[in-house]
Coordinates of C-alpha atoms in Angstrom, one line a residue:
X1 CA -4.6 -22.7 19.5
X2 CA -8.1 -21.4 19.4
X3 CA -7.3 -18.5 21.7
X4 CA -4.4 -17.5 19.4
X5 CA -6.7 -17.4 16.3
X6 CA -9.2 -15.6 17.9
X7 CA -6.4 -13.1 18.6
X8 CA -5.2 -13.3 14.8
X9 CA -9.1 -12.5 13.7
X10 CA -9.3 -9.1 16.1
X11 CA -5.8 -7.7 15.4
X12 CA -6.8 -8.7 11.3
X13 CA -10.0 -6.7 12.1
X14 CA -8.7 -4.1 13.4
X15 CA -5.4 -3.5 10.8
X16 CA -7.0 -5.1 7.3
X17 CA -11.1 -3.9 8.5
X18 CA -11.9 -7.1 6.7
X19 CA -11.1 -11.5 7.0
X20 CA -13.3 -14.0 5.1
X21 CA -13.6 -16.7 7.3
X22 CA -14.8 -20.1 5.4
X23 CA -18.0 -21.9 5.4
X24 CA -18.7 -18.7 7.7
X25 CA -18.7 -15.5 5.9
X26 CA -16.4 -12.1 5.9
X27 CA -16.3 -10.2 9.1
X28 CA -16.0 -6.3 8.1
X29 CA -15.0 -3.6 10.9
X30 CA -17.4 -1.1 9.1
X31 CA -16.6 2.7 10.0
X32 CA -20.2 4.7 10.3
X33 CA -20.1 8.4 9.9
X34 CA -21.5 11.0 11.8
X35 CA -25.1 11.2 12.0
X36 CA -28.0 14.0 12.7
X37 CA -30.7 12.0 15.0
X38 CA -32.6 15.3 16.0
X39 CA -31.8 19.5 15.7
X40 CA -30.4 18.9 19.0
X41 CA -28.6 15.7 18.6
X42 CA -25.6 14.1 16.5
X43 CA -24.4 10.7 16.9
X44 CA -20.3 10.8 16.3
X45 CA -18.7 8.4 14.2
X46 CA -17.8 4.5 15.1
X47 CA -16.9 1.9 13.7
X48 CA -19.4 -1.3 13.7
X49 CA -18.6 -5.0 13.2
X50 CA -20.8 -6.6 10.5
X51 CA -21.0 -9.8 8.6
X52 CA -21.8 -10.5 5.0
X53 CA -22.1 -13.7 3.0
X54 CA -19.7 -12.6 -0.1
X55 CA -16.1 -13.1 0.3
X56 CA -13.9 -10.7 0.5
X57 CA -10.4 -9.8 1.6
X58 CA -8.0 -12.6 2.3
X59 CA -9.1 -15.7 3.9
X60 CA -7.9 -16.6 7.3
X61 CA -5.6 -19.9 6.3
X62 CA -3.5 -17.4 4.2
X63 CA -2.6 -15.4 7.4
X64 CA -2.8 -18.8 9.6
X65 CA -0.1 -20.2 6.7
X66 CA 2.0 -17.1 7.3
X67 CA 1.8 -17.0 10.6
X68 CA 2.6 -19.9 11.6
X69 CA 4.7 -21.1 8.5
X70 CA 3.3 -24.1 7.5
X71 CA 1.7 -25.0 4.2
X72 CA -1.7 -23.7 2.9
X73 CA -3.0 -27.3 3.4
X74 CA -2.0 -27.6 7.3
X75 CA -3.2 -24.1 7.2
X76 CA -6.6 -25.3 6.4
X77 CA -6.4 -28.4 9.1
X78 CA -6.1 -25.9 11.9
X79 CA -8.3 -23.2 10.5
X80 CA -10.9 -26.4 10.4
X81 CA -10.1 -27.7 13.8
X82 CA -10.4 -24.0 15.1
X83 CA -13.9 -23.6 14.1
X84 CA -14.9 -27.2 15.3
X85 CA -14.0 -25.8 18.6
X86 CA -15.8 -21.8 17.9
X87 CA -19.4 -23.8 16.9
X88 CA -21.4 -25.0 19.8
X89 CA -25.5 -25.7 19.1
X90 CA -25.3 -23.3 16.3
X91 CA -23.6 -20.6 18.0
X92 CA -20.0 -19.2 17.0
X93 CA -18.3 -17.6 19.1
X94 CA -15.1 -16.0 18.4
X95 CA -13.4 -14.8 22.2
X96 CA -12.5 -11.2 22.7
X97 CA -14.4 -10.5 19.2
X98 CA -18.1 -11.3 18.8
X99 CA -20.8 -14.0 19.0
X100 CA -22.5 -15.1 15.8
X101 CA -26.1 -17.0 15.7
X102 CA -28.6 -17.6 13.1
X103 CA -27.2 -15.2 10.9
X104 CA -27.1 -12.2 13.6
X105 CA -23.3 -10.9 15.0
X106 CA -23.2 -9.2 18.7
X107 CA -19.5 -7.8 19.4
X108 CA -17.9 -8.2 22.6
X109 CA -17.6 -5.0 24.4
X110 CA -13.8 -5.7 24.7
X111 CA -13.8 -5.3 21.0
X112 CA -15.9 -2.6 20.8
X113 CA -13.9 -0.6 22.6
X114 CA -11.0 -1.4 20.9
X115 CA -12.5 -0.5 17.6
X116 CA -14.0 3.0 19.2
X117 CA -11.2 4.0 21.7
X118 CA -13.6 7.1 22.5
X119 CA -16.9 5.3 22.6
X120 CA -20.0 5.4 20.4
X121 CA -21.5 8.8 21.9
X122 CA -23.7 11.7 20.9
X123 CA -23.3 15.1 21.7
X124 CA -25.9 17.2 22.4
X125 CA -26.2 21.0 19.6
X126 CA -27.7 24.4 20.1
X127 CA -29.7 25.0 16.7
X128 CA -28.9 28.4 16.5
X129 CA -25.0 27.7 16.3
X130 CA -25.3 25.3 13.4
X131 CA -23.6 27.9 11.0
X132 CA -20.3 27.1 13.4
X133 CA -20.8 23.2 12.9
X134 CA -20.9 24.2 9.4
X135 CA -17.6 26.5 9.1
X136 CA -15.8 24.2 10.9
X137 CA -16.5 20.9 8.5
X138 CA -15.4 23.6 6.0
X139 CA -12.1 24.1 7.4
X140 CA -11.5 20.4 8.2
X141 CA -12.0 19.7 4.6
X142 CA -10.0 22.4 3.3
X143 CA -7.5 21.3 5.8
X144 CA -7.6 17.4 4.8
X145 CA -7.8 18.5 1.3
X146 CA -4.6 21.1 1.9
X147 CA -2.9 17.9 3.2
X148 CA -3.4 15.5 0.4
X149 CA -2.3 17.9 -2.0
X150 CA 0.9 18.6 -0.2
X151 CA 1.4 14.6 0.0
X152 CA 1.2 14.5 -3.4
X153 CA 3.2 17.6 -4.9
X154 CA 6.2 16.0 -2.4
X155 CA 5.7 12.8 -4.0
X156 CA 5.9 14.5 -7.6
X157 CA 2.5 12.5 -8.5
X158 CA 1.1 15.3 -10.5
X159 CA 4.5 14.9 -12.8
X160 CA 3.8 11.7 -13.1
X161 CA -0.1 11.8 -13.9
X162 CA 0.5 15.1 -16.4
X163 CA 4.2 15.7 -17.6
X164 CA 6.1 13.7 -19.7
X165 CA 10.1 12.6 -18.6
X166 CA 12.3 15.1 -18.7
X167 CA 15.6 14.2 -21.3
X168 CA 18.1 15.7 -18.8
X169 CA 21.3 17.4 -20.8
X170 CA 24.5 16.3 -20.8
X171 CA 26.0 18.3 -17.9
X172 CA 23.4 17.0 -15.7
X173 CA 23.9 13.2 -16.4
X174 CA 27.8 13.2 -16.1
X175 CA 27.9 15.4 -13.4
X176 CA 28.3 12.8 -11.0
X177 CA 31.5 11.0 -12.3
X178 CA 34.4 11.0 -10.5
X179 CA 37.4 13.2 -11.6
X180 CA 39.7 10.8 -11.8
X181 CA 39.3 9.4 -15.5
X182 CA 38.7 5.1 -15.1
X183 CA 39.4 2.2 -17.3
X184 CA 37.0 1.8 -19.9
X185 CA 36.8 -0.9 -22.6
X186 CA 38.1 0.1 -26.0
X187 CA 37.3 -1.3 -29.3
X188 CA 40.3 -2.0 -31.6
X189 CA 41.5 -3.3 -34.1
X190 CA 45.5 -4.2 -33.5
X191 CA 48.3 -3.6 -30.9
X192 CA 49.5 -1.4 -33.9
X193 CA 47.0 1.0 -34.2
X194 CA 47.0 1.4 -30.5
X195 CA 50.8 2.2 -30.4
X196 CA 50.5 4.7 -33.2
X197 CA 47.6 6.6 -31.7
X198 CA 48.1 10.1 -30.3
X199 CA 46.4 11.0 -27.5
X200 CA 43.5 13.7 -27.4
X201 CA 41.6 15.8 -25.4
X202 CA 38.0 14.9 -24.9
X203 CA 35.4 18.1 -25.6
X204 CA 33.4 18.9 -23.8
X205 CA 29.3 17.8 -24.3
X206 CA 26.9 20.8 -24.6
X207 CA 24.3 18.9 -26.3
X208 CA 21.4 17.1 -24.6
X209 CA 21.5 13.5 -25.2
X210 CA 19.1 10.7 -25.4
X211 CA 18.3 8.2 -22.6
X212 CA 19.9 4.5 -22.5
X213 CA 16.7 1.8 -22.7
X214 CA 18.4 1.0 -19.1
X215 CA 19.7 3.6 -16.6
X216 CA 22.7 3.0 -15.1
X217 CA 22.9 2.1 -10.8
X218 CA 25.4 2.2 -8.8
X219 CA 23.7 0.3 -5.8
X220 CA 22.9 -3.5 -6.8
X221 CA 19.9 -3.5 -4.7
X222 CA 18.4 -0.5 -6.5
X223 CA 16.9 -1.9 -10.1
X224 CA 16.8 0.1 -13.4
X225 CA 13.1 0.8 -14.8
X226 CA 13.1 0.2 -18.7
X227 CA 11.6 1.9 -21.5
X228 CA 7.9 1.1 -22.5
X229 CA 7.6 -0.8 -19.3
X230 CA 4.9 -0.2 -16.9
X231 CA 5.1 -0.2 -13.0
X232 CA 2.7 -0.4 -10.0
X233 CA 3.8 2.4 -7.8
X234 CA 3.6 1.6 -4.1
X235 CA 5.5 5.1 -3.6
X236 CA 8.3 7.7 -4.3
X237 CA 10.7 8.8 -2.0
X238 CA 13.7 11.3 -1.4
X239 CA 15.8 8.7 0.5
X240 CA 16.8 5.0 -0.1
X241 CA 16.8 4.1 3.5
X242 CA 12.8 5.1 3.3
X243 CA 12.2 3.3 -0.1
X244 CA 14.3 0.4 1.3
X245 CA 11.6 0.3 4.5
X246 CA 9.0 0.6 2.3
X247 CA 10.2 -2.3 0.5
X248 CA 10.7 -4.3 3.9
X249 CA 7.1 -3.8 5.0
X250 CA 5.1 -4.7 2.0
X251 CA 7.7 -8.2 2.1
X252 CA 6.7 -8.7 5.5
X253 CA 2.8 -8.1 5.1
X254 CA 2.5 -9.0 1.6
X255 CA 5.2 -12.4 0.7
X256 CA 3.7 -13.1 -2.3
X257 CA 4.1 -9.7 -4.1
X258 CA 7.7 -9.2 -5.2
X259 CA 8.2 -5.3 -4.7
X260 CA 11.9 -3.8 -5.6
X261 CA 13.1 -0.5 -5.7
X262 CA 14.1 1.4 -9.0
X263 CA 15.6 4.7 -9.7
X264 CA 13.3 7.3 -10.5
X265 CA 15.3 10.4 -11.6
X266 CA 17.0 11.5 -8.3
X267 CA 15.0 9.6 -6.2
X268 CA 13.6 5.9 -5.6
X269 CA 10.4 4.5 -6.7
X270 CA 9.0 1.3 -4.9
X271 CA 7.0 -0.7 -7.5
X272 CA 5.1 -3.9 -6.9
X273 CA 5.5 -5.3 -10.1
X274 CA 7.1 -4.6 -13.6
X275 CA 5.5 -5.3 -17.0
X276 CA 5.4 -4.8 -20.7
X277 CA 1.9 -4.0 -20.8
X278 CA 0.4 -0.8 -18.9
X279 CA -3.2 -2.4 -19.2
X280 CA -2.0 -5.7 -18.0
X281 CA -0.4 -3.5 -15.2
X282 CA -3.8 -1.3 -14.9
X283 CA -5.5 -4.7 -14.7
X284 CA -3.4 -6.6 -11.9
X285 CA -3.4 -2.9 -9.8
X286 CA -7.5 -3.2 -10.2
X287 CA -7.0 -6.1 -8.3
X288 CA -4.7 -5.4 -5.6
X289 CA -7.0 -2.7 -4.9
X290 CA -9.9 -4.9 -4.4
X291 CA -8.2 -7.2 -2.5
X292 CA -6.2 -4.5 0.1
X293 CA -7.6 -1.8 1.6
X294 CA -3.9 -0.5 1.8
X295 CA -3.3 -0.7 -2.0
X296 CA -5.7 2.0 -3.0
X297 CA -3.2 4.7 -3.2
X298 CA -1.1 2.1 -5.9
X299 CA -0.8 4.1 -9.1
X300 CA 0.5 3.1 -12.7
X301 CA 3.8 4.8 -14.4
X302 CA 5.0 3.9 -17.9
X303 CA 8.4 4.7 -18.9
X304 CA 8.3 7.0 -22.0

């Protein structure tokens, strides 16, 4: 049991880059940038292992409960049996991940390794070709930048942060009905008036016309967004096999957040959560994004 935890705290380190640990403190795989030591010298970027008293991230019993299926409560029984085992003459050790006495952590080179695949080096600069180093952070910046802006304009994120929906016209929203004319309910008053009825010709519908508080879907699974509700956006996307994924991961990482897919125009949107309130939403997104590294990029849309 103790081996397999101590495997569940490295691969948690190295996906989440945090795990608060009980009665012990939050191990945080800390990533350290690039750094001048001389005008001939620059230590590259690594990533370091630290420890710090506050709590953050999730606690270990919730992945222990998940992972093994049991209850919070026998979560914490083997989380506390586990760390019976780690503590010897006030020394934890945690195999395959570090060694933690009197307040001071050492990581075990396995680790280390695993954390910085090419190794915590420095590499040796000529002074006179700074200006290079220089044009070439440039360029990796434009070119990171260059990429984030794609991601987004693909995504349609700067609609959504700056334009207002669109109220699509008439021939757009019928467009996709079938030919063939289908049974529709009809409001009448007696078999007579039916019988006596003549038959017309429908006109055709030039003028734009308002949205429906609920859109209509076709595909169960996919849910209708409702006006004046807000929604956490986990992401947009061109395909419902990809939203569907989407939704799939975040149910196997994250159980306790109910995330469902909704129709967003001509695409899917994958939202964690649906309320009345865009500052309650705002609020509860704060909070993800304190909690997960991997819900910073979670955004808030309101349906005008």
């Amino acid at each position: 049991m103790k081996q397999q935890i101590d495997n569940l705290i490295a691969n948690l380190l190295l996906d989440e880059s945090e795990v608060y640990l009980p009665k012990v403190g939050t191990l945080i795989l800390r990533r350290q940038p690039a750094k001048l030591l001389s005008a001939k010298s620059l230590q590259l970027p690594y990533q370091e292992l630290c420890l710090t008293n506050e709590e953050r991230g999730k606690s270990i019993v919730v992945f222990i409960s998940h992972k093994a299926s049991v209850s919070e409560e026998r979560a914490e029984d083997i989380y506390a049996e586990w760390l019976e085992q780690s503590v010897r003459a006030d020394k934890m050790t945690i195999n395959g991940v570090c060694v933690i006495e009197k307040g001071s952590i050492k990581t075990d080179k396995t680790f280390d390794n695993m954390a910085n695949p090419n190794g915590r080096g420095t590499k040796k600069i000529n002074p006179r070709s700074n200006y290079f180093i220089y044009i070439m952070s440039g360029l990796c910046i434009g070119f990171a930048l260059g990429i984030a802006g794609y991601v987004m304009y693909s995504n349609n994120m700067f609609d959504n942060l700056f334009a207002k929906e669109r109220i699509a016209p008439a021939s757009e929203a019928f467009k996709e009905l079938p030919s063939e004319p289908t049974a529709q309910p009809v409001d009448v008053a007696t078999e007579e008036s039916i019988a006596t009825t003549e038959p017309t010709v429908a006109e055709p519908i030039n003028e734009p016309v308002a949205e429906s508080s609920v859109e209509a879907i076709a595909d169960s699974s996919i849910l209708p967004m409702h006006k004046g509700s807000s929604y956490a956006v986990w992401g947009v996307y061109n395909e419902l096999a990809n939203a569907q994924d989407a939704k799939a991961w975040l149910a196997e990482r994250f159980p306790e957040i109910e995330a469902n897919v909704y129709q967003y125009d001509e695409r899917y949107m994958v939202a964690l959560c649906e309320l009345p309130s865009r500052s309650e939403c705002g609020r509860k997104v704060s909070a993800w994004k304190s909690q997960h590294n991997s819900f910073q990029s979670v955004w808030v849309y309101t349906r005008e």
